[in-house]
mmCIF file of N, CA and C in Angstrom:
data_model
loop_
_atom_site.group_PDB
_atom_site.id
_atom_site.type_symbol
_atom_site.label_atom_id
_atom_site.label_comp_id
_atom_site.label_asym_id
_atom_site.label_seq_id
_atom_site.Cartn_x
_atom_site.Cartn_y
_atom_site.Cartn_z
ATOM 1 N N UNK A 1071 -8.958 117.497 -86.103
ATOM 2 C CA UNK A 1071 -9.052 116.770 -84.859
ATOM 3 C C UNK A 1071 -8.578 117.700 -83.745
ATOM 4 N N UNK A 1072 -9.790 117.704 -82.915
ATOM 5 C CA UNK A 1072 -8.881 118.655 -81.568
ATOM 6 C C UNK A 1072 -8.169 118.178 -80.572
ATOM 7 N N UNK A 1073 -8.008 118.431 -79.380
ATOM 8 C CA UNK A 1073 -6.926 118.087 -78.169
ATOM 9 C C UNK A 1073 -7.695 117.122 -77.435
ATOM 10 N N UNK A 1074 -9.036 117.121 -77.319
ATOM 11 C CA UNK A 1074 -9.831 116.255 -76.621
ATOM 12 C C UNK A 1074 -10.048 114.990 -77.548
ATOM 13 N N UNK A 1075 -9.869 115.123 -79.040
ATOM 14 C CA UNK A 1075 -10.508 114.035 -79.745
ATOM 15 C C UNK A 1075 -9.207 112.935 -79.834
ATOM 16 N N UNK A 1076 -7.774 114.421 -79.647
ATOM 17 C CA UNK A 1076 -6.493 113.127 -79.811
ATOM 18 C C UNK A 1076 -6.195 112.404 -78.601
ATOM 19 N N UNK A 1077 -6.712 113.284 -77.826
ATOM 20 C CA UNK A 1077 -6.368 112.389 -76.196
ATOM 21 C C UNK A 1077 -6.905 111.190 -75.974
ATOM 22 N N UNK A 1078 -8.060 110.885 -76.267
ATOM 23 C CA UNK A 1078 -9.469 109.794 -76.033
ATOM 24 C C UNK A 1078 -8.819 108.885 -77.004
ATOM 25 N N UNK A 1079 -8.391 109.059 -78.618
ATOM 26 C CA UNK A 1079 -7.711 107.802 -79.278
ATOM 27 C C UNK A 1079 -6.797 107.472 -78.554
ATOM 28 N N UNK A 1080 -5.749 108.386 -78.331
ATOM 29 C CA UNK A 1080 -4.560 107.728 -77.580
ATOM 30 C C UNK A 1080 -4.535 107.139 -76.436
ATOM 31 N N UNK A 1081 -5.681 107.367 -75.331
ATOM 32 C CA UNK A 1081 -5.932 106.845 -74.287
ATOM 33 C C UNK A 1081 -6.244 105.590 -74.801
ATOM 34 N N UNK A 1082 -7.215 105.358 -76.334
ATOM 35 C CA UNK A 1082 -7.924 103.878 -76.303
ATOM 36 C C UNK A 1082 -6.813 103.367 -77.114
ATOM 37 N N UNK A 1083 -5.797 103.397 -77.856
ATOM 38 C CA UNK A 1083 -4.334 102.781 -78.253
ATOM 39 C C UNK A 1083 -3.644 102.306 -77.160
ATOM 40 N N UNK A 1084 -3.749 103.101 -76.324
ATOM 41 C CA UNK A 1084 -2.582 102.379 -75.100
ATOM 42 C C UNK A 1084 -3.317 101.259 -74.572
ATOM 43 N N UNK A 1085 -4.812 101.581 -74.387
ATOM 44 C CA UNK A 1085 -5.706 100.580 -73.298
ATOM 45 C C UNK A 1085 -5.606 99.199 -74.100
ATOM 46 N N UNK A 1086 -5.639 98.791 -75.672
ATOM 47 C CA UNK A 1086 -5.818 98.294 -76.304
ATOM 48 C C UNK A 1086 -4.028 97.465 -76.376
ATOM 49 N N UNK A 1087 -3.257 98.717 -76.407
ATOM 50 C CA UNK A 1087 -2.031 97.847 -76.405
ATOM 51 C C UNK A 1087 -1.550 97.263 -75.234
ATOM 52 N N UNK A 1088 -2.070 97.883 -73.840
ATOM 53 C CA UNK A 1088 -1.969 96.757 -72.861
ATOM 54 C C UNK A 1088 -2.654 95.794 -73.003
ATOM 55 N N UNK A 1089 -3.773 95.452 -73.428
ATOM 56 C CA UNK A 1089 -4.841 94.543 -73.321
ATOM 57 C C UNK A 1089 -4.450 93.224 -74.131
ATOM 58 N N UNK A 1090 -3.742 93.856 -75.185
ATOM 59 C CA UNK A 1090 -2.877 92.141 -76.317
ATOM 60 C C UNK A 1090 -1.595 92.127 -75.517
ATOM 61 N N UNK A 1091 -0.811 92.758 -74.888
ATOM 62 C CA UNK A 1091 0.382 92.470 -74.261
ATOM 63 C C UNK A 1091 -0.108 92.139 -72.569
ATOM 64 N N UNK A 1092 -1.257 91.777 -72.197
ATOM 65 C CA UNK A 1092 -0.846 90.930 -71.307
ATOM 66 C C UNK A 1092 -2.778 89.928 -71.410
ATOM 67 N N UNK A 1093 -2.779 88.674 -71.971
ATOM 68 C CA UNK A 1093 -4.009 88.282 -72.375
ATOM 69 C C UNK A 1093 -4.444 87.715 -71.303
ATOM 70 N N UNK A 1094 -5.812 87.426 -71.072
ATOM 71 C CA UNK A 1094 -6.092 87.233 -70.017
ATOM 72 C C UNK A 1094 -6.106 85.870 -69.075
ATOM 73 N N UNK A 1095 -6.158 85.958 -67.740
ATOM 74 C CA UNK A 1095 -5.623 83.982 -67.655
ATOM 75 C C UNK A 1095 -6.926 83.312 -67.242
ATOM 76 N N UNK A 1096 -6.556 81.859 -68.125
ATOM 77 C CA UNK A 1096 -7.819 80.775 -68.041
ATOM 78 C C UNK A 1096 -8.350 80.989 -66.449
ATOM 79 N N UNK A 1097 -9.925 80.711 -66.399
ATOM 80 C CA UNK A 1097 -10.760 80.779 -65.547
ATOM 81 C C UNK A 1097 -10.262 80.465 -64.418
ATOM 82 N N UNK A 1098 -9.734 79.084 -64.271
ATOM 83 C CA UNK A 1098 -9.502 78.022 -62.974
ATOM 84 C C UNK A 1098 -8.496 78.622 -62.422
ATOM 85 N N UNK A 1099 -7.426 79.458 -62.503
ATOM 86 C CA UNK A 1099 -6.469 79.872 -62.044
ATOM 87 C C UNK A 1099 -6.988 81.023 -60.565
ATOM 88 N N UNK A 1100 -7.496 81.551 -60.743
ATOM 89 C CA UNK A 1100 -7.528 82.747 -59.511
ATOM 90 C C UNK A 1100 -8.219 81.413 -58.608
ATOM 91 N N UNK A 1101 -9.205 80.437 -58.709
ATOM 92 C CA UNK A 1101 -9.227 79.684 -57.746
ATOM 93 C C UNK A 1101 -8.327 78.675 -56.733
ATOM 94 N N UNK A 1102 -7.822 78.466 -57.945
ATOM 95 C CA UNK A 1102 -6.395 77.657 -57.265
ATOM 96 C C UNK A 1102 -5.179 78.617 -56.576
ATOM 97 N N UNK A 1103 -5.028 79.676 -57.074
ATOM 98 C CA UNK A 1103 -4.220 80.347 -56.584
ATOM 99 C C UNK A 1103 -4.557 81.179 -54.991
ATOM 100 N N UNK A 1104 -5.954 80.870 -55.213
ATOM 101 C CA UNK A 1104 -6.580 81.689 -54.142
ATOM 102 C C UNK A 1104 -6.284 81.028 -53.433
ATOM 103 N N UNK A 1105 -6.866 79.272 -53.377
ATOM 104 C CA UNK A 1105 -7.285 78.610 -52.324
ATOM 105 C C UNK A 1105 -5.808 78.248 -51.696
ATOM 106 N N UNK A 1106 -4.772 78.217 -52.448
ATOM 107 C CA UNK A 1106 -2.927 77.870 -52.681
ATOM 108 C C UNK A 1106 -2.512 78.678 -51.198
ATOM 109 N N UNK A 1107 -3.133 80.303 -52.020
ATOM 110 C CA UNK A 1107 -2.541 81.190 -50.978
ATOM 111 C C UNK A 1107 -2.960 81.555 -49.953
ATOM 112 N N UNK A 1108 -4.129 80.796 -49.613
ATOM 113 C CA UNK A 1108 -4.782 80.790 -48.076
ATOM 114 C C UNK A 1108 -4.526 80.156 -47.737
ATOM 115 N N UNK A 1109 -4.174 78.518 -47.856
ATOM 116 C CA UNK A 1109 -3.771 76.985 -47.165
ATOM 117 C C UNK A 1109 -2.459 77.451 -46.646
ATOM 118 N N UNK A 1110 -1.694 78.185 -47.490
ATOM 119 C CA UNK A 1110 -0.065 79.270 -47.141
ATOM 120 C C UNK A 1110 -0.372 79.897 -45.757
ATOM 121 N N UNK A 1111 -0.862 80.443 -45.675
ATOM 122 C CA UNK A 1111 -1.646 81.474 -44.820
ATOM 123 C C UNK A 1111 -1.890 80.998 -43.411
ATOM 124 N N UNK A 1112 -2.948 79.879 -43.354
ATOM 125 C CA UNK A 1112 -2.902 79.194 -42.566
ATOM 126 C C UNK A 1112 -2.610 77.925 -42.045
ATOM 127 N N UNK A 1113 -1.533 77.564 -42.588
ATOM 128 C CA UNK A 1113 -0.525 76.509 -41.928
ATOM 129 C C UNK A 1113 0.793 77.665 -41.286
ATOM 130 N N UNK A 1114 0.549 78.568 -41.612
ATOM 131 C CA UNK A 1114 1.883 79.303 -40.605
ATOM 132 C C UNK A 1114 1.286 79.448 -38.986
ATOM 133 N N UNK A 1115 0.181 79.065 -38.886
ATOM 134 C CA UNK A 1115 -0.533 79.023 -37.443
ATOM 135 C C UNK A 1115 -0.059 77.986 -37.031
ATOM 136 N N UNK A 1116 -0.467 77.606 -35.432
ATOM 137 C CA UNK A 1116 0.060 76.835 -35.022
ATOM 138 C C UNK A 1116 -0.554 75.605 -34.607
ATOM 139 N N UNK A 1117 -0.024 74.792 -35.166
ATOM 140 C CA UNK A 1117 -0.452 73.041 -35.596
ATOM 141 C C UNK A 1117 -0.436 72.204 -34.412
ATOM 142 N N UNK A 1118 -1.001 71.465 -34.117
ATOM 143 C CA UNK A 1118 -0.579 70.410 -33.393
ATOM 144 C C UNK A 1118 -0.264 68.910 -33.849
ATOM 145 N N UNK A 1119 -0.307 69.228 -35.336
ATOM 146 C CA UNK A 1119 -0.195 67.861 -35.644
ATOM 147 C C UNK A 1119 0.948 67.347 -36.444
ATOM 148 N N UNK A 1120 1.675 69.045 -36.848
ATOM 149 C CA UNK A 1120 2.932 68.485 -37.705
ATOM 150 C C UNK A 1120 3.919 69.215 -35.957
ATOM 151 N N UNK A 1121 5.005 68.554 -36.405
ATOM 152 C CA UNK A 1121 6.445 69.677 -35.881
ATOM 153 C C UNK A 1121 7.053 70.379 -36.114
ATOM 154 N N UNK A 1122 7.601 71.410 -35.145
ATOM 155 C CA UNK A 1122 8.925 72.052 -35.867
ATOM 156 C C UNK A 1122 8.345 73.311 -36.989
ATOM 157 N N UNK A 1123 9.121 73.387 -37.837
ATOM 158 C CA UNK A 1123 8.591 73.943 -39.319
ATOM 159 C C UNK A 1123 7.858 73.137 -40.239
ATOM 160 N N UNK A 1124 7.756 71.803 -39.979
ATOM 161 C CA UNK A 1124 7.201 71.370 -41.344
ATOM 162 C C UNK A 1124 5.598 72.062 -41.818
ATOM 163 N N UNK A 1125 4.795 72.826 -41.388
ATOM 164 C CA UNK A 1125 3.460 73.597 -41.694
ATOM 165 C C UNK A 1125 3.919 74.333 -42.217
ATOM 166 N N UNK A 1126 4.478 75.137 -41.625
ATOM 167 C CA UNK A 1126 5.540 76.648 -42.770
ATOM 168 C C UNK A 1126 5.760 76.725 -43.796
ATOM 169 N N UNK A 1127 6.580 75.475 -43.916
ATOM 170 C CA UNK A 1127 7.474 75.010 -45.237
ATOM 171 C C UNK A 1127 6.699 74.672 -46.062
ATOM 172 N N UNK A 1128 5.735 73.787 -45.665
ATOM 173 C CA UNK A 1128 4.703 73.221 -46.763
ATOM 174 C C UNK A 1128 3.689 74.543 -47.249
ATOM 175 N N UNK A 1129 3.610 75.265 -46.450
ATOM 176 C CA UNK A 1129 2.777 76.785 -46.553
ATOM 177 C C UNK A 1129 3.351 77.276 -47.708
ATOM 178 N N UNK A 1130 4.997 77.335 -47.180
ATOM 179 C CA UNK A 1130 5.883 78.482 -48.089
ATOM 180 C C UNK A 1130 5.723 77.610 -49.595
ATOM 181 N N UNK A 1131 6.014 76.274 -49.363
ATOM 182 C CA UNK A 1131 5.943 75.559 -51.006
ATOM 183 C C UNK A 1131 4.703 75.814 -51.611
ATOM 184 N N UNK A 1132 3.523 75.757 -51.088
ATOM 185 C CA UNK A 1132 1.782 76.130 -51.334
ATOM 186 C C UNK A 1132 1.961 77.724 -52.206
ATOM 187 N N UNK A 1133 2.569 78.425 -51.669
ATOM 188 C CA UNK A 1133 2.798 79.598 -51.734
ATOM 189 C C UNK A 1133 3.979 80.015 -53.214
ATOM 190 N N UNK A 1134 4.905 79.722 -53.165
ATOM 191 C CA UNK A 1134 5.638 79.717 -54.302
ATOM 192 C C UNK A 1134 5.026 78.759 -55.459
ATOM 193 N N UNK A 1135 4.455 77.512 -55.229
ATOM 194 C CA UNK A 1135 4.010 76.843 -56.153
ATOM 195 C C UNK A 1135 2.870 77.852 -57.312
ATOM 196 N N UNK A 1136 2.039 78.507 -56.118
ATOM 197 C CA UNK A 1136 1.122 79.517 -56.905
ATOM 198 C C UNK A 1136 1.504 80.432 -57.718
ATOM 199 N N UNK A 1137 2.501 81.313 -57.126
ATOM 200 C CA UNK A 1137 3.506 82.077 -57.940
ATOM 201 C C UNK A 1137 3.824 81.249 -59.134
ATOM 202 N N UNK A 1138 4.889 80.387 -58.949
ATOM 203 C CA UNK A 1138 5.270 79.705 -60.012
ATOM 204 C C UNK A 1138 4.061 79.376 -60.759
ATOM 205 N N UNK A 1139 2.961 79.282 -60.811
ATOM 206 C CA UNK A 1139 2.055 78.721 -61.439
ATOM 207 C C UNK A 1139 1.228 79.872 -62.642
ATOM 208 N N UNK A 1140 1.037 81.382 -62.056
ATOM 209 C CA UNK A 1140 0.834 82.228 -62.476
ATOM 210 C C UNK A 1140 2.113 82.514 -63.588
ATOM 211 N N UNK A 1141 3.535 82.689 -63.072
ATOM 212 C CA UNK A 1141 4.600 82.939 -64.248
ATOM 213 C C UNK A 1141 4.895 82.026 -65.711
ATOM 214 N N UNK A 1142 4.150 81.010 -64.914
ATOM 215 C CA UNK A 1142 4.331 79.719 -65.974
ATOM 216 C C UNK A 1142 3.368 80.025 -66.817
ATOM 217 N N UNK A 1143 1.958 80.464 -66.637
ATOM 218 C CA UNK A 1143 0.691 80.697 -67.613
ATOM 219 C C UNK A 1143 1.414 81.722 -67.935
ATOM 220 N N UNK A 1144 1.716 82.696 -67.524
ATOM 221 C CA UNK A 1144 1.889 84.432 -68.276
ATOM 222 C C UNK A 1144 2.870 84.072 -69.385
ATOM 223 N N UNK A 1145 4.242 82.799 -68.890
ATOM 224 C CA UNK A 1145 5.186 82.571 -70.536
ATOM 225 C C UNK A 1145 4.824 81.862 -71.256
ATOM 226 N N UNK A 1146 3.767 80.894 -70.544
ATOM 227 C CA UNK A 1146 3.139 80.601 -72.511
ATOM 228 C C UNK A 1146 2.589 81.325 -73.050
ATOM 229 N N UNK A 1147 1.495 82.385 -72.515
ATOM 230 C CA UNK A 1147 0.835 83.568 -73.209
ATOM 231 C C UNK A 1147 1.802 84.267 -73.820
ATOM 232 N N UNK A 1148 2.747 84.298 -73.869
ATOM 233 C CA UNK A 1148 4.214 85.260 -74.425
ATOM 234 C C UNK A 1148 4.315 86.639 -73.655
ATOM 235 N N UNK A 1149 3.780 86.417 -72.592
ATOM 236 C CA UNK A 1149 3.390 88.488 -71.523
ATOM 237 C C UNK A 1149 4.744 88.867 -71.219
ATOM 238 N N UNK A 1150 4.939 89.679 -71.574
ATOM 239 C CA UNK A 1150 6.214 90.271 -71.024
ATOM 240 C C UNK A 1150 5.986 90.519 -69.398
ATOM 241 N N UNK A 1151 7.674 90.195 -68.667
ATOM 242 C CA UNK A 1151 6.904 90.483 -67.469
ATOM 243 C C UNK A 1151 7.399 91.898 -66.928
ATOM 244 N N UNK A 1152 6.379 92.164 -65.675
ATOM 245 C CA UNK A 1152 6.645 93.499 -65.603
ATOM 246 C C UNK A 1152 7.942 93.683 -64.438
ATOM 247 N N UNK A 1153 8.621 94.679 -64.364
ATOM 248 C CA UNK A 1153 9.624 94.651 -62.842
ATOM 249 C C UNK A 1153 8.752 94.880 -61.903
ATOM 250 N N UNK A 1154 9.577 93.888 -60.860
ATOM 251 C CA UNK A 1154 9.242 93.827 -59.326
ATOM 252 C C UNK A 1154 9.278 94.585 -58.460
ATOM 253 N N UNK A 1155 8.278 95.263 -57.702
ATOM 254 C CA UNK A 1155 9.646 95.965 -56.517
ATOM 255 C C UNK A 1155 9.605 94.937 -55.627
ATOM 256 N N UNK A 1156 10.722 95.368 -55.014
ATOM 257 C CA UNK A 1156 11.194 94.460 -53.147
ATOM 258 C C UNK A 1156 10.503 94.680 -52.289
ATOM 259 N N UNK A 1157 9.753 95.745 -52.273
ATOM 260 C CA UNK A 1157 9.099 96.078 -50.668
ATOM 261 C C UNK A 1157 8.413 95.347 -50.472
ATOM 262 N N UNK A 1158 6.896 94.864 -51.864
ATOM 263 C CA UNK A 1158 5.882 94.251 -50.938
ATOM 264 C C UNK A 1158 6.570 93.180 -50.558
ATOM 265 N N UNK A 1159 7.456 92.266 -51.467
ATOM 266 C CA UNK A 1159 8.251 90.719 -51.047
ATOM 267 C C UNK A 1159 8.963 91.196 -49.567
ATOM 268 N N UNK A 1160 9.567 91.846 -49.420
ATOM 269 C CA UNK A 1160 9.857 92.389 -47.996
ATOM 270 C C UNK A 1160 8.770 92.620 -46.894
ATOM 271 N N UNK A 1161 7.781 92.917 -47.122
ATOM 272 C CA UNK A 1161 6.891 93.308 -46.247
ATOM 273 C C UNK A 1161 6.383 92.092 -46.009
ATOM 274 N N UNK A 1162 6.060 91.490 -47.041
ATOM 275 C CA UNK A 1162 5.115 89.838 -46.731
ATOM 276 C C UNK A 1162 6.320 89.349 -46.117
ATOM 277 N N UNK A 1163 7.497 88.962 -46.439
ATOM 278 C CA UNK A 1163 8.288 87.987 -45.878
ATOM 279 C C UNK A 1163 8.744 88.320 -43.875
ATOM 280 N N UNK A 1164 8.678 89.852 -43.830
ATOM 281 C CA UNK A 1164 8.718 89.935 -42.635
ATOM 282 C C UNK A 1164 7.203 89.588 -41.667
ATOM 283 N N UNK A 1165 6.261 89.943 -42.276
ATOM 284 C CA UNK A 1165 5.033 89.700 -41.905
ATOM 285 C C UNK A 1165 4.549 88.355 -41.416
ATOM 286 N N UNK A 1166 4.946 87.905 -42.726
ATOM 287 C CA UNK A 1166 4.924 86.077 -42.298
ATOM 288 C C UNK A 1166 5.857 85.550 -41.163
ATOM 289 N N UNK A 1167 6.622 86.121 -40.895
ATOM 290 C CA UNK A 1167 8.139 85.586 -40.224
ATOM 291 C C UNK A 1167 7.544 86.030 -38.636
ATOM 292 N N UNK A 1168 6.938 87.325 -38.592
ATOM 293 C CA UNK A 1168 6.174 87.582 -37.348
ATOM 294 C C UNK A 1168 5.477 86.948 -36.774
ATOM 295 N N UNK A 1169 4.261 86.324 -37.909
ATOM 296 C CA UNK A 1169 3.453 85.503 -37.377
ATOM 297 C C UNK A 1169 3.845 83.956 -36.969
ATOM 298 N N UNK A 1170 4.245 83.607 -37.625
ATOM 299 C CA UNK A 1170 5.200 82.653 -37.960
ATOM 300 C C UNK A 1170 5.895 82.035 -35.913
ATOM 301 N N UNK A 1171 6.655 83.283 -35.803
ATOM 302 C CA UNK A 1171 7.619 83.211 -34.530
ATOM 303 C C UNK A 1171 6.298 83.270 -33.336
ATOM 304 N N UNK A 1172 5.515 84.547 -33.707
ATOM 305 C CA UNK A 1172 4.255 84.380 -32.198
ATOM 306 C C UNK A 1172 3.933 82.892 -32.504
ATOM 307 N N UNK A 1173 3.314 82.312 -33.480
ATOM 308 C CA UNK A 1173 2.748 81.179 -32.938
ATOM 309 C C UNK A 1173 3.436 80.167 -32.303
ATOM 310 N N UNK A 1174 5.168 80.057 -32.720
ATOM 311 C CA UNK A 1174 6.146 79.260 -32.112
ATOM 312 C C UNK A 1174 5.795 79.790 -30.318
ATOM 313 N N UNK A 1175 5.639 80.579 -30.161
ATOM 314 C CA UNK A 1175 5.685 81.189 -28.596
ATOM 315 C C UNK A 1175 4.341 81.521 -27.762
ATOM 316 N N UNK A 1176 3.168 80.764 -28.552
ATOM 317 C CA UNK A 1176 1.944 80.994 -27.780
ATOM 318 C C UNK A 1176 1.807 80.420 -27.109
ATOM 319 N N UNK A 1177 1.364 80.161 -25.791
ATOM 320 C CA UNK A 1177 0.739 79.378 -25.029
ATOM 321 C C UNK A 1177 -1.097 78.860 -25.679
ATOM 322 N N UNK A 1178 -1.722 79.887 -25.872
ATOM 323 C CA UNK A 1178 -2.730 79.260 -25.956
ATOM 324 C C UNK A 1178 -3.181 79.474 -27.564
ATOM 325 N N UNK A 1179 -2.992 77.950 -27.954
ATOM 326 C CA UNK A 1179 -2.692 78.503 -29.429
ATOM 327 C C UNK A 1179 -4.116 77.518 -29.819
ATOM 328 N N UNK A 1180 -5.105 77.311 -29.389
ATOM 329 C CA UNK A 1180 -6.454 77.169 -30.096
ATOM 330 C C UNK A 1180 -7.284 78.249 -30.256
ATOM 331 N N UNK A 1181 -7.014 79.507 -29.553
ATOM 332 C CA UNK A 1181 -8.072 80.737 -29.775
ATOM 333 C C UNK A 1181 -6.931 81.363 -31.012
ATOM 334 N N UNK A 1182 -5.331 81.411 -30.654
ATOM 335 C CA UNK A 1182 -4.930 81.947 -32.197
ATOM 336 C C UNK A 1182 -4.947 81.115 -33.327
ATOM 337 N N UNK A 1183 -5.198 79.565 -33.235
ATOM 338 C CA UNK A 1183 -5.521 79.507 -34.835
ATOM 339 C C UNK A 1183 -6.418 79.922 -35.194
ATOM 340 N N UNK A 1184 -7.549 80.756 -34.853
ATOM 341 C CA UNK A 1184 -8.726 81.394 -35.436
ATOM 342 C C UNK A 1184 -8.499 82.377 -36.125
ATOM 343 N N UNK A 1185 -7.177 82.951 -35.571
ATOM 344 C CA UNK A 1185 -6.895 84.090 -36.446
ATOM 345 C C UNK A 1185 -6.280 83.649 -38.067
ATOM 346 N N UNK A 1186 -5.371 82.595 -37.632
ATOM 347 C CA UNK A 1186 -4.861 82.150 -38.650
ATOM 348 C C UNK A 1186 -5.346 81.807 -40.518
ATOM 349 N N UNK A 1187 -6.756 80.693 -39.808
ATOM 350 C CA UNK A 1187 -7.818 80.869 -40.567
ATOM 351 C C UNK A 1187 -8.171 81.976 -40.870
ATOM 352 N N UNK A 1188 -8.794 82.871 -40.059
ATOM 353 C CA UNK A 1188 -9.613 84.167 -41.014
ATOM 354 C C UNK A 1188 -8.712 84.736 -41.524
ATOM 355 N N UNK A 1189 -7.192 84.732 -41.624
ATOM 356 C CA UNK A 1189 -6.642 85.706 -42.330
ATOM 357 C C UNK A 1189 -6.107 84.533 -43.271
ATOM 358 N N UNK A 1190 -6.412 83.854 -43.150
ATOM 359 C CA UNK A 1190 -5.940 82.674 -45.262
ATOM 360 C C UNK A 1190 -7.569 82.827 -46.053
ATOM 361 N N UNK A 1191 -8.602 82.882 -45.035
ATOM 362 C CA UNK A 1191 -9.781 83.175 -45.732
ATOM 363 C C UNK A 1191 -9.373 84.105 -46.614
ATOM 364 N N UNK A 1192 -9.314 85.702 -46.127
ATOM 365 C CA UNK A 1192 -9.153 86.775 -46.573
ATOM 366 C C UNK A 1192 -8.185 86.695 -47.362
ATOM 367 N N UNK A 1193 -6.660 86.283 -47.483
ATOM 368 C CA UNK A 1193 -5.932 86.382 -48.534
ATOM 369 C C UNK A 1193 -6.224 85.413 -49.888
ATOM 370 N N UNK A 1194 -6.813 84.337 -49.437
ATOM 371 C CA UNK A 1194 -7.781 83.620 -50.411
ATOM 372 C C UNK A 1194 -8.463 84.522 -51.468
ATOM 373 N N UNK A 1195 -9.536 85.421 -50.603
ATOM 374 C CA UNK A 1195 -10.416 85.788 -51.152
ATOM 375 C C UNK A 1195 -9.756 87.655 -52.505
ATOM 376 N N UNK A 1196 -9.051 88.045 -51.621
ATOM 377 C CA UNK A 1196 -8.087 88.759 -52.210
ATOM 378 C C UNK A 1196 -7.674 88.672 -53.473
ATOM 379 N N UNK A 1197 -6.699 87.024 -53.122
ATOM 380 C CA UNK A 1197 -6.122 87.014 -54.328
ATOM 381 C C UNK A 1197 -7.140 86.497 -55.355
ATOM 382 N N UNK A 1198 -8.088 85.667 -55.195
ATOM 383 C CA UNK A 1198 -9.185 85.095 -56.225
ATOM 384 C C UNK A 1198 -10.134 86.708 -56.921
ATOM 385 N N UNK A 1199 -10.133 87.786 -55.708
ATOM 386 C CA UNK A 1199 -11.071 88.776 -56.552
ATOM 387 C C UNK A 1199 -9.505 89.527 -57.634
ATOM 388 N N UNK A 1200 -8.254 89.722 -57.053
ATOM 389 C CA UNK A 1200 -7.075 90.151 -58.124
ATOM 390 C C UNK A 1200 -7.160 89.695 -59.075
ATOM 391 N N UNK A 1201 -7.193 88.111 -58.642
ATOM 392 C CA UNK A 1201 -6.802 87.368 -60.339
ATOM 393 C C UNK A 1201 -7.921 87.266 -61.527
ATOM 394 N N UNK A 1202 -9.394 86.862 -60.714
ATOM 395 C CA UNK A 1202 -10.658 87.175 -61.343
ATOM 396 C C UNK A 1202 -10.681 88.020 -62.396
ATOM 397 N N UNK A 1203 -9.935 89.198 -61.873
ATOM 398 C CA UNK A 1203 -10.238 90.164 -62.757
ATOM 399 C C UNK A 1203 -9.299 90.101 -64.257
ATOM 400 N N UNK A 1204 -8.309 89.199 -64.500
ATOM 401 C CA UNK A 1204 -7.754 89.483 -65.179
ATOM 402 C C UNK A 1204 -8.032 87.871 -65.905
ATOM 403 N N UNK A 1205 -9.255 87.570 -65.177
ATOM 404 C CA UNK A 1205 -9.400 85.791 -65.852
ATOM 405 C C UNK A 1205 -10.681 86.472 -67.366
ATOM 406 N N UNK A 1206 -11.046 85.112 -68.177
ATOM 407 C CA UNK A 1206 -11.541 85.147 -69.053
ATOM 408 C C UNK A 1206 -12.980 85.562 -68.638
#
């Protein structure tokens, strides 16, 4: 066996041993999670119909619920999970917190909920093509 023939098994051992250590998740999930984490998305815009924080909050619960929903499938599958880093959770949490405060301070906040929407579209669509890929 030469250097090229041991590399290509060992490449397809590892591919194979990731592939049973993390199995793949039922269909319906990247939809719900998608649609979870866009409704998140855009309730941090600015409402006229709730007050205060309550859009946020219900965003942020929309939002962790999905999470929680993904960790919950991965421990019945038995997946080990992988470590986190902080940054992206840092980066989203300041990100959100930005948007979050402009819309508290817009004056004309029917041309920015447009933004609001197209960007829960897009994280919608994001997370449904991420998770897709790892659905059945």
């Amino acid at each position: 066996m030469d250097a090229a023939e041991a590399g290509s098994s060992l490449g397809q051992t590892r591919h194979i041993d990731r592939a049973s250590a993390r199995p793949p998740l039922p269909r319906w999930v990247p939809l719900v999670c998608g649609v979870m984490f866009g409704a998140a998305v855009v309730l941090q815009g600015p409402n006229g119909g709730m007050s205060g924080l309550t859009a946020p909050l219900i965003g942020l619960a929309l939002a962790l619920g999905a999470y929680a929903l993904i960790v919950a499938i991965r421990a019945r599958q038995g997946a080990p999970r992988r470590p986190v880093s902080a940054a992206p959770w840092i980066t989203t949490v300041v990100a959100a917190g930005a948007l979050s405060t402009s819309s508290l301070n817009s004056s004309n906040t029917s041309e920015l909920r447009w933004l609001y929407v197209a960007s829960g579209a897009v994280v919608a669509g994001i997370v449904w093509y991420r998770l897709q890929r790892k659905a059945r």
